[in-house]
C-alpha cells in the first residue's frame, strides 16, 4: 500500500489508476475475510467461561496466519440502539482524538485525508499494555517483515474503512491497513461487532493478519492470561471516557439524500443567462431570480442521472457550497442517492428546498402531470451490488460558494414513506420518517 501514499502526493503518475485499484482490491480482501470469523475451522488456544476465546488458523491464500480474539458479552454502558453505531467513524475518532487523549492517552488518531464517509487515511499510534503483550508474542519489531500487532509508539500511516450493517444487519466492521510498508508487508487488523441476546451486551471479534509462520505455540501456557488481559482491554476500550458523546456525533455526522419521482425526465436547473437550451418559466420565482428553468443534462460516464452530480450543478446555480459524496464505507451508493455533512446541509437547506419547490412547478409545466422530482432527507443508504467501483475513492464533489445571507424560510414540509426501489439494492439501515423537499 506504499503506492497509495505515493499517488496521493503525485496523482499525475501513470501508474496511479492501477495502484488505486490494487489498493482497493486489498481492502476488499480484508472485508471478505469476515465471512471466516464465525466458522468452525479455528484452532482454539485459550477460552474463558463466558465463551470468549483466542484462536488461530492459516490465512485463506496460505501466505498468512490469522489470530482471532473473540470477546463475548462485552457490556457497553449507554450503548447505542444497534451495534451498527457502536464503532466510531474513523474521521470522527480522528477529529476528536486530541480531546479524547486526555482521558484515553494510549490511542491517538489524526486524519490525513477523507476519501468519503467512513473511508479515511489516518496517522495512528496505539500503546495499550495488551497490545504490547500481543506484539511480544506474535510481533516482529525488526527485520525485513515487521509485525506490530497494533502496537505503535510512533504514529503510522494507515487506511481505515468502516462499514455499518456489515457483514449482516445490526453489525459493523472496521478494517485498518498500514500504508507505511510495501503491499506484501503491510499489516492489517479487522474488528467486527454484533449484538448479543442480553441488552447492552455485544460480541466483538478482533483479527490480526500474521506472517505465514506467525503462530508461536511455545507461548501456550501464557495464552489464558493474555486472553483475560485482552478481554479487560476490550471492555475498557468500548467504555472509555466521553465515548458515548462521540458515538452520538458519529451517528449524526452525515445525512443521506435521495432523489425520487424523476421517471418522466431529468430534474431541472435554474437557467443560466447564457443558456441556449429551451427554458421553462415560472413567474412565482421571479422575485428570487428563480423564474427560468432548463432540463439537467448528465455528464456521467454511465449515462445515468447521479444525484451527486445534479446537486453539485444545482448548488452552483444558487451560489452555494456543499461537500457531496457518492460512497459509504468505501462502497458506491446507488446513483439516486448521495451523502452530505449534516452541519453543512443545515446551513443551505432552506434555500435549496425553496428552489426545489419552484423546480417542481417548472417540471410539471414542462412534462404535465402532478408528480415532480423530490429530494428526500434521512433515507437509509443503499449501496450498489458490486464493490468493484472506482467512485468510492474519488475526491468529494464540491462547488465554490458565495453564501446568501438572506432568504425565505421554507414553510412546507411533507411526511413521506420510505422509498421502494429494486429489491436487488440492499437496504443497510431501516428508517421510517423522511422529509421531502
Coordinates of C-alpha atoms in Angstrom, one line a residue:
X1 CA 0.0 0.0 0.0
X2 CA 3.0 2.3 -0.1
X3 CA 1.9 3.1 -3.7
X4 CA -1.3 4.6 -2.2
X5 CA 0.7 7.2 -0.4
X6 CA 2.7 8.0 -3.5
X7 CA -0.4 8.5 -5.6
X8 CA -1.8 10.9 -3.0
X9 CA 1.3 13.1 -3.4
X10 CA 1.6 12.8 -7.2
X11 CA -1.8 12.0 -8.8
X12 CA -0.3 12.7 -12.3
X13 CA 1.7 9.5 -12.3
X14 CA 0.7 7.0 -15.0
X15 CA 0.5 4.1 -12.6
X16 CA -1.9 5.9 -10.2
X17 CA -5.1 4.3 -11.6
X18 CA -3.6 0.8 -11.4
X19 CA -2.2 1.4 -7.9
X20 CA -5.6 2.7 -6.6
X21 CA -7.4 -0.3 -7.9
X22 CA -4.8 -2.7 -6.5
X23 CA -5.1 -1.0 -3.1
X24 CA -8.8 -1.1 -3.1
X25 CA -8.7 -4.8 -4.0
X26 CA -6.5 -5.5 -1.0
X27 CA -9.0 -3.6 1.2
X28 CA -11.9 -5.7 -0.2
X29 CA -9.9 -8.9 0.5
X30 CA -9.9 -7.9 4.2
X31 CA -13.6 -7.4 4.2
X32 CA -14.0 -10.8 2.5
X33 CA -12.1 -12.4 5.4
X34 CA -15.0 -11.5 7.8
X35 CA -17.0 -14.5 6.5
X36 CA -14.3 -16.8 8.1
X37 CA -14.7 -15.2 11.5
X38 CA -17.6 -17.3 12.6
X39 CA -16.9 -20.7 11.1
X40 CA -15.5 -23.7 13.0
X41 CA -12.1 -24.0 11.3
X42 CA -10.2 -22.2 14.0
X43 CA -7.7 -23.8 16.5
X44 CA -8.7 -22.6 20.0
X45 CA -5.6 -21.6 22.0
X46 CA -7.5 -20.3 25.1
X47 CA -11.1 -19.9 26.3
X48 CA -12.9 -18.2 29.1
X49 CA -16.0 -19.4 30.9
X50 CA -18.1 -16.7 29.2
X51 CA -17.3 -18.1 25.8
X52 CA -14.6 -15.6 24.8
X53 CA -11.7 -17.3 23.1
X54 CA -8.4 -16.8 21.4
X55 CA -7.9 -18.9 18.3
X56 CA -5.8 -19.1 15.1
X57 CA -5.9 -20.6 11.6
X58 CA -4.0 -20.3 8.3
X59 CA -5.0 -17.4 6.0
X60 CA -7.2 -18.1 3.0
X61 CA -4.3 -17.8 0.5
X62 CA -1.8 -19.7 2.6
X63 CA 0.6 -16.7 2.7
X64 CA -0.5 -15.5 6.2
X65 CA -1.8 -16.7 9.5
X66 CA -4.8 -15.3 11.3
X67 CA -5.0 -14.6 15.1
X68 CA -8.5 -14.1 16.5
X69 CA -9.8 -12.7 19.8
X70 CA -13.5 -13.4 20.1
X71 CA -14.9 -11.3 23.0
X72 CA -18.4 -12.4 24.2
X73 CA -20.9 -10.4 26.2
X74 CA -18.9 -7.2 26.4
X75 CA -21.1 -4.8 28.4
X76 CA -21.3 -1.3 27.0
X77 CA -22.7 1.4 29.2
X78 CA -25.2 3.8 27.5
X79 CA -24.9 1.7 24.3
X80 CA -26.5 2.9 21.0
X81 CA -29.7 1.3 19.9
X82 CA -27.9 -1.0 17.5
X83 CA -24.4 -2.4 17.1
X84 CA -24.1 -0.7 13.7
X85 CA -23.3 2.6 15.5
X86 CA -21.0 1.0 18.2
X87 CA -17.8 1.8 16.4
X88 CA -16.9 5.4 15.6
X89 CA -16.5 6.6 12.1
X90 CA -12.7 6.9 11.7
X91 CA -12.9 10.6 10.7
X92 CA -14.9 11.4 13.9
X93 CA -12.4 9.5 16.0
X94 CA -9.6 11.3 14.3
X95 CA -11.0 14.8 14.5
X96 CA -11.9 14.4 18.2
X97 CA -8.7 12.5 19.2
X98 CA -6.9 15.4 20.7
X99 CA -9.7 15.9 23.2
X100 CA -10.2 12.2 23.8
X101 CA -6.5 11.6 24.5
X102 CA -6.8 13.5 27.8
X103 CA -8.9 10.5 29.0
X104 CA -7.6 7.7 26.9
X105 CA -3.9 8.5 26.1
X106 CA -2.9 5.1 24.7
X107 CA -4.9 5.7 21.4
X108 CA -4.0 8.6 19.1
X109 CA -5.6 9.1 15.7
X110 CA -5.1 12.0 13.3
X111 CA -7.0 12.4 10.0
X112 CA -4.8 12.9 6.9
X113 CA -7.4 12.7 4.2
X114 CA -11.1 11.8 3.9
X115 CA -11.9 9.9 0.8
X116 CA -15.6 9.5 1.7
X117 CA -17.8 8.8 4.7
X118 CA -16.1 6.0 6.8
X119 CA -13.2 5.9 4.3
X120 CA -10.2 7.7 5.7
X121 CA -6.4 7.9 5.6
X122 CA -5.1 8.4 9.2
X123 CA -1.9 8.5 11.3
X124 CA -2.5 6.3 14.4
X125 CA -0.5 5.2 17.4
X126 CA -1.7 2.7 20.0
X127 CA 0.3 1.8 23.1
X128 CA -2.1 -0.1 25.4
X129 CA -0.3 -2.7 27.5
X130 CA -2.3 -5.6 26.0
X131 CA -1.1 -4.6 22.5
X132 CA 2.5 -4.7 23.7
X133 CA 1.8 -8.2 25.1
X134 CA 0.4 -9.4 21.8
X135 CA 3.3 -7.8 20.0
X136 CA 5.9 -9.5 22.2
X137 CA 4.4 -12.9 21.5
X138 CA 3.5 -12.6 17.8
X139 CA 5.1 -9.5 16.5
X140 CA 8.5 -8.8 14.9
X141 CA 9.9 -5.3 15.6
X142 CA 12.9 -5.7 13.4
X143 CA 14.0 -7.3 10.1
X144 CA 12.6 -7.2 6.6
X145 CA 9.0 -8.0 7.7
X146 CA 7.9 -6.0 10.7
X147 CA 4.8 -7.0 12.6
X148 CA 3.5 -4.7 15.3
X149 CA 0.0 -6.2 16.0
X150 CA -1.5 -2.8 16.6
X151 CA 1.3 -1.6 18.9
X152 CA 2.8 1.6 17.6
X153 CA 4.6 4.3 19.6
X154 CA 5.2 6.4 16.6
X155 CA 2.0 7.3 14.6
X156 CA 1.8 5.1 11.5
X157 CA 0.0 6.0 8.2
X158 CA -3.0 3.7 7.7
X159 CA -6.1 3.4 5.6
X160 CA -9.3 2.7 7.5
X161 CA -12.8 1.8 6.3
X162 CA -15.9 1.4 8.4
X163 CA -18.9 -0.4 7.1
X164 CA -22.1 -0.4 9.0
X165 CA -24.6 -3.3 8.8
X166 CA -21.8 -5.5 7.6
X167 CA -21.4 -8.5 7.4
X168 CA -25.1 -8.5 8.4
X169 CA -27.7 -6.1 9.6
X170 CA -27.1 -4.5 13.0
X171 CA -23.4 -5.2 12.9
X172 CA -20.4 -3.2 11.8
X173 CA -16.8 -3.8 10.7
X174 CA -13.7 -1.7 10.7
X175 CA -10.6 -2.6 8.6
X176 CA -7.3 -1.0 9.3
X177 CA -4.5 -1.4 6.8
X178 CA -1.0 0.1 7.2
X179 CA 0.3 2.2 4.4
X180 CA 3.9 2.7 5.5
X181 CA 5.2 -0.7 4.2
X182 CA 5.1 -2.2 0.8
X183 CA 1.9 -4.1 -0.2
X184 CA 3.4 -7.5 0.6
X185 CA 4.4 -6.4 4.1
X186 CA 1.6 -4.2 5.1
X187 CA -0.1 -5.1 8.4
X188 CA -3.9 -5.2 8.9
X189 CA -6.4 -5.8 11.5
X190 CA -10.2 -6.2 11.4
X191 CA -12.8 -5.5 14.1
X192 CA -16.4 -6.7 13.8
X193 CA -19.1 -6.1 16.4
X194 CA -22.6 -7.5 16.7
X195 CA -25.3 -7.6 19.4
X196 CA -25.7 -10.4 22.0
X197 CA -29.0 -11.6 23.3
X198 CA -28.8 -9.5 26.5
X199 CA -29.4 -5.7 26.1
X200 CA -26.2 -3.6 26.1
X201 CA -24.0 -6.6 25.6
X202 CA -22.0 -7.2 22.4
X203 CA -19.8 -9.6 20.7
X204 CA -16.5 -8.1 19.4
X205 CA -14.1 -10.0 17.1
X206 CA -10.6 -8.7 16.5
X207 CA -8.5 -10.5 13.9
X208 CA -4.8 -9.8 13.1
X209 CA -3.0 -11.0 9.9
X210 CA 0.4 -12.5 10.9
X211 CA 3.1 -13.9 8.6
X212 CA 2.7 -17.5 7.5
X213 CA 4.9 -18.7 10.4
X214 CA 3.4 -16.2 12.8
X215 CA 2.0 -18.6 15.3
X216 CA 4.2 -19.3 18.3
X217 CA 3.0 -22.4 20.1
X218 CA 5.7 -22.0 22.8
X219 CA 3.5 -19.5 24.5
X220 CA 0.6 -21.8 25.1
X221 CA 0.9 -21.6 28.9
X222 CA 0.5 -17.8 28.7
X223 CA -2.4 -17.6 26.3
X224 CA -5.1 -17.8 29.0
X225 CA -3.6 -14.9 30.8
X226 CA -3.3 -13.0 27.5
X227 CA -6.9 -13.6 26.7
X228 CA -8.0 -12.3 30.1
X229 CA -6.0 -9.1 29.7
X230 CA -7.3 -8.7 26.1
X231 CA -10.9 -9.0 27.3
X232 CA -10.3 -6.4 30.0
X233 CA -8.8 -4.1 27.3
X234 CA -11.8 -4.6 25.1
X235 CA -14.2 -3.7 27.9
X236 CA -12.1 -0.6 28.7
X237 CA -12.0 0.5 25.1
X238 CA -15.7 0.2 24.5
X239 CA -16.4 2.1 27.7
X240 CA -13.7 4.7 27.6
X241 CA -14.5 8.3 28.8
X242 CA -16.7 10.5 26.5
X243 CA -17.2 7.6 24.1
X244 CA -21.0 8.0 24.4
X245 CA -20.9 11.6 23.2
X246 CA -18.6 10.7 20.4
X247 CA -20.9 7.9 19.3
X248 CA -23.8 10.4 19.1
X249 CA -21.6 12.7 17.0
X250 CA -20.7 9.9 14.7
X251 CA -24.3 8.8 14.2
X252 CA -25.4 12.3 13.3
X253 CA -22.3 13.3 11.3
X254 CA -23.7 12.6 7.8
X255 CA -27.1 12.9 6.1
X256 CA -28.2 10.7 3.2
X257 CA -30.3 12.3 0.4
X258 CA -32.3 10.5 -2.2
X259 CA -34.0 11.8 -5.4
X260 CA -37.4 10.3 -6.4
X261 CA -40.1 10.9 -9.0
X262 CA -37.9 11.6 -11.9
X263 CA -39.2 8.8 -14.2
X264 CA -40.5 11.3 -16.8
X265 CA -37.2 13.1 -17.3
X266 CA -34.2 14.6 -15.5
X267 CA -34.9 17.3 -12.9
X268 CA -34.4 20.9 -13.9
X269 CA -31.7 23.5 -13.1
X270 CA -32.1 27.3 -12.7
X271 CA -31.3 28.5 -16.3
X272 CA -28.1 30.5 -16.7
X273 CA -28.3 33.8 -18.6
X274 CA -26.1 32.5 -21.4
X275 CA -28.0 29.3 -21.9
X276 CA -29.3 28.5 -25.4
X277 CA -31.3 25.4 -24.2
X278 CA -35.1 25.6 -24.1
X279 CA -36.3 27.3 -20.9
X280 CA -39.4 26.9 -18.8
X281 CA -40.7 30.0 -17.0
X282 CA -42.3 30.0 -13.5
X283 CA -43.5 33.5 -12.6
X284 CA -43.7 32.7 -8.9
X285 CA -39.9 32.5 -8.7
X286 CA -39.3 35.9 -10.4
X287 CA -38.5 37.9 -7.3
X288 CA -35.8 35.4 -6.2
X289 CA -34.3 35.0 -9.6
X290 CA -35.7 31.5 -10.0
X291 CA -38.2 32.0 -12.8
X292 CA -36.3 30.4 -15.6
X293 CA -35.5 26.7 -15.6
X294 CA -33.9 24.2 -18.0
X295 CA -33.5 20.4 -18.1
X296 CA -30.4 19.0 -16.5
X297 CA -28.1 17.0 -18.9
X298 CA -26.0 14.4 -17.1
X299 CA -22.3 14.1 -18.0
X300 CA -21.7 10.8 -16.1
X301 CA -19.8 8.1 -18.0
X302 CA -22.6 5.6 -17.5
X303 CA -25.2 7.9 -18.8
X304 CA -27.3 7.7 -15.7
X305 CA -28.7 10.5 -13.6
X306 CA -26.5 10.8 -10.5
X307 CA -27.9 12.8 -7.6
X308 CA -24.4 14.0 -6.5
X309 CA -23.7 15.4 -10.0
X310 CA -27.1 17.1 -10.3
X311 CA -27.0 18.6 -6.8
X312 CA -23.5 20.0 -7.5
X313 CA -24.7 21.9 -10.5
X314 CA -27.9 22.9 -8.7
X315 CA -25.9 24.4 -5.9
X316 CA -23.6 26.2 -8.2
X317 CA -26.5 28.0 -9.8
X318 CA -27.6 29.1 -6.3
X319 CA -24.0 30.2 -5.4
X320 CA -23.9 27.7 -2.6
X321 CA -21.3 25.2 -1.4
X322 CA -21.7 21.7 -0.1
X323 CA -19.4 18.7 0.2
X324 CA -21.1 15.8 -1.6
X325 CA -20.0 12.2 -1.5
X326 CA -21.2 9.2 -3.6
X327 CA -19.9 6.4 -1.3
X328 CA -20.4 5.0 2.1
X329 CA -17.7 3.0 3.8
X330 CA -15.8 2.6 0.5
X331 CA -18.8 1.3 -1.4
X332 CA -20.6 3.3 -4.1
X333 CA -24.1 4.4 -3.4
X334 CA -26.9 3.8 -5.9
X335 CA -27.0 6.7 -8.4
X336 CA -30.1 8.4 -7.0
X337 CA -28.5 8.8 -3.5
X338 CA -25.7 10.9 -2.1
X339 CA -24.4 11.8 1.3
X340 CA -23.5 15.2 2.8
X341 CA -22.2 16.6 6.1
X342 CA -25.3 17.3 8.2
X343 CA -23.9 20.5 9.6
X344 CA -23.2 21.9 6.1
X345 CA -26.6 20.8 4.8
X346 CA -28.4 22.6 7.6
X347 CA -26.8 25.9 6.5
X348 CA -28.2 25.7 3.0
X349 CA -31.3 23.5 3.4
X350 CA -33.9 26.3 3.5
X351 CA -32.8 27.9 0.3
X352 CA -32.3 24.6 -1.5
X353 CA -35.8 23.4 -0.6
X354 CA -37.3 26.7 -1.6
X355 CA -35.6 26.5 -5.0
X356 CA -36.8 22.9 -5.4
X357 CA -40.4 23.9 -5.0
X358 CA -40.0 26.2 -8.0
X359 CA -38.2 23.4 -9.8
X360 CA -41.3 21.2 -9.2
X361 CA -43.6 23.8 -10.7
X362 CA -41.4 24.1 -13.8
X363 CA -41.1 20.4 -14.2
X364 CA -44.9 19.9 -14.1
X365 CA -45.3 22.7 -16.6
X366 CA -42.7 21.0 -18.9
X367 CA -43.9 17.4 -18.6
X368 CA -47.5 17.8 -17.3
X369 CA -49.0 15.6 -14.6
X370 CA -48.9 16.0 -10.8
X371 CA -45.6 14.5 -9.8
X372 CA -42.1 16.1 -10.0
X373 CA -38.6 15.2 -8.7
X374 CA -38.3 15.5 -4.9
X375 CA -35.3 15.4 -2.6
X376 CA -35.8 13.1 0.4
X377 CA -33.7 13.5 3.6
X378 CA -32.5 11.0 6.1
X379 CA -33.1 7.9 4.0
X380 CA -31.4 4.6 4.5
X381 CA -28.2 4.3 2.5
X382 CA -28.2 1.8 -0.4
X383 CA -25.0 0.6 -2.0
X384 CA -24.5 -0.9 -5.4
X385 CA -24.3 -4.6 -5.7
X386 CA -20.7 -4.5 -6.9
X387 CA -17.9 -3.3 -4.6
X388 CA -15.5 -3.1 -7.5
X389 CA -16.4 0.5 -8.3
X390 CA -14.0 3.4 -8.7
X391 CA -16.3 6.1 -7.4
X392 CA -15.7 5.1 -3.8
X393 CA -12.2 6.6 -3.6
X394 CA -12.6 9.6 -5.8
X395 CA -12.3 13.1 -4.3
X396 CA -15.6 14.5 -3.0
X397 CA -17.6 16.7 -5.3
X398 CA -17.7 20.3 -4.2
X399 CA -18.5 23.7 -5.6
X400 CA -17.2 27.1 -4.7
X401 CA -19.6 29.4 -2.8
X402 CA -20.9 32.8 -2.0
X403 CA -23.4 32.1 0.8
X404 CA -26.5 34.2 0.5
X405 CA -27.2 36.0 3.8
X406 CA -30.9 36.3 3.5
X407 CA -33.6 34.0 2.0
X408 CA -37.1 32.9 2.7
X409 CA -37.7 30.1 5.2
X410 CA -39.4 27.0 3.7
X411 CA -42.8 26.8 5.3
X412 CA -44.0 23.5 3.8
X413 CA -42.6 20.1 4.9
X414 CA -44.1 16.8 3.8
X415 CA -44.0 13.5 5.7
X416 CA -43.3 10.7 3.2
X417 CA -42.9 6.9 3.2
X418 CA -39.7 5.0 2.8
X419 CA -38.6 4.8 -0.9
X420 CA -39.2 1.5 -2.6
X421 CA -36.7 0.5 -5.2
X422 CA -35.4 -2.6 -6.9
X423 CA -35.0 -5.4 -4.4
X424 CA -31.5 -6.2 -5.6
X425 CA -30.3 -3.0 -3.9
X426 CA -29.6 -3.9 -0.3
X427 CA -31.1 -1.6 2.4
X428 CA -28.4 -1.0 5.0
X429 CA -30.4 0.7 7.7
X430 CA -34.1 0.9 8.2
X431 CA -35.7 4.4 8.7
X432 CA -39.3 5.3 8.9
X433 CA -39.6 9.1 8.6
X434 CA -38.4 11.1 5.7
X435 CA -38.9 14.8 4.8
X436 CA -39.2 15.7 1.2
X437 CA -38.2 19.0 -0.4

